[in-house]
Amino acid sequence: MRNDSRTIFASGLEGVVAAETRLSSVDGEAGELIIAGFPVEELASRATFEEVIYLLWHDALPDSGELAAFREELGARRTLPGATLELLRAAAAERVGAMDALRMAAGTVSLGGAGGSYDEALVLVARMPTIVAAYSRLLDGEEPVAPEPGLGHAANYLYMLDGEEPGEEFVRALETYLNTVSDHGMNASTFAARVIVATRSDVVSAVVGAIGALKGPLHGGAPGPALDVVFEIGEADRAELVLREKLGRGERLMGFGHRIYRVRDPRADVLAAAAERLYATDGDGELYKLALEVEKTALGLLAEHKPGRNLQTNVEFYTALLLHGLGLPAELFGPTFAVARAAGWTAHCFEQQALDRIIRPQSVYVGSRDRRWVPLEER
Ligand code: ACO
């Protein structure tokens, strides 16, 4: 970081505070995540996802009347217009990646002119699961399942994926995931959304930009590879051999380490408990046990590999296990993260709009200053 009296330079903006927010607080030293006043452990496994969206948007939990009205408002906006479905069909014909399809289809919310920021946010949050589920089915050569307005947000997402109403444990597990990752400080996609909306651009543009940022492997892309490693290991007694080889080749162990957390990511604990409950009632109990062994072995090897750094399990390790247990294919892990984080992105848009101040940092010019023009024929 370089400072003079008027500017601060920090590569990657590390250590720079870019906004005040009441939405979430990430304490990397203490391993603490607060979402709108609630420790994540208190909120995630109790609230419905609609309650968390409402909390982020209104800074208060809804009462029963408000919750019923909010559920209805979202439920009424889930259906995709024909143009969005046509776009998804064209994307599926070209086997476009699911995050790219989501980014393109989320932009179609501007068709038909949603009225104002709040309505844009409602439509985005309501439609994103429909887009992801429809696209997943189209990729599999199946017709999309129409949304069911009577079901909650999470239950309806699972229903649209496979056409069957999910059991209560499945809904609870998905809601726990969605709540846990609904917001997380000034992460890259949230910052992107705030930069866009700070120009007085619209919420749809901000969310489309945020989806683009989330797609990058340094941000939202680790859970698929984390699960691949568990499958590659296959048997608990192979964990040490496989993981040692990876570290020996200079590879990083996916699902471990974090830029901000210097202790265990609190979201990993919440999702580990949810995965334990899910796999106890339904699913591949052997896979869950294997994942625990892989985690234990990885932590031991990372302590040897980087003594003093305290590399711990991050949110992605148990995300992978939980979403896999819910029957989601790995290519939907990123889009499902977006479905959850849309709650935080839109809430940050409202905060930034209230502040109404453009985000405009500076750059340090490191190019030359003494060039002289050379005519084309002399170059
Ligand atoms: N496996 C092996 N070594 C690691 C790992 C890991 N998972 N994580 C960090 N290290 C090593 C680094 O290579 C570095 O070594 P060096 O000093 O020899 O270069 C050292 O530990 C310190 O690294 P950090 O400064 O703690 O890591 P950084 O902040 O640059 O990166 C990151 C954080 C990208 C999450 C990293 O830990 C990583 O690549 N993890 C694996 C990928 C992953 O799980 N990503 C999801 C993160 S959660 C999220 O973004 C929602």
Short mmCIF file of N, CA, C and O in Angstrom, two decimals, residues 127 152 176 182 300:
data_model
loop_
_atom_site.label_atom_id
_atom_site.label_comp_id
_atom_site.label_asym_id
_atom_site.label_seq_id
_atom_site.Cartn_x
_atom_site.Cartn_y
_atom_site.Cartn_z
N ARG A 127 -37.25 -14.50 -10.43
CA ARG A 127 -37.05 -15.25 -11.68
C ARG A 127 -35.74 -16.02 -11.77
O ARG A 127 -35.63 -16.94 -12.57
N GLY A 152 -42.83 -22.11 -1.39
CA GLY A 152 -41.82 -21.12 -1.02
C GLY A 152 -40.71 -21.08 -2.06
O GLY A 152 -40.63 -21.95 -2.94
N THR A 176 -31.07 -23.23 4.31
CA THR A 176 -29.89 -22.96 5.15
C THR A 176 -28.74 -22.49 4.27
O THR A 176 -28.03 -21.54 4.60
N SER A 182 -26.23 -15.49 1.59
CA SER A 182 -27.04 -14.40 1.03
C SER A 182 -26.28 -13.09 0.94
O SER A 182 -26.54 -12.26 0.07
N GLY A 300 -4.78 -31.55 8.40
CA GLY A 300 -3.49 -31.99 8.95
C GLY A 300 -2.35 -31.68 7.98
O GLY A 300 -1.31 -31.14 8.36
#
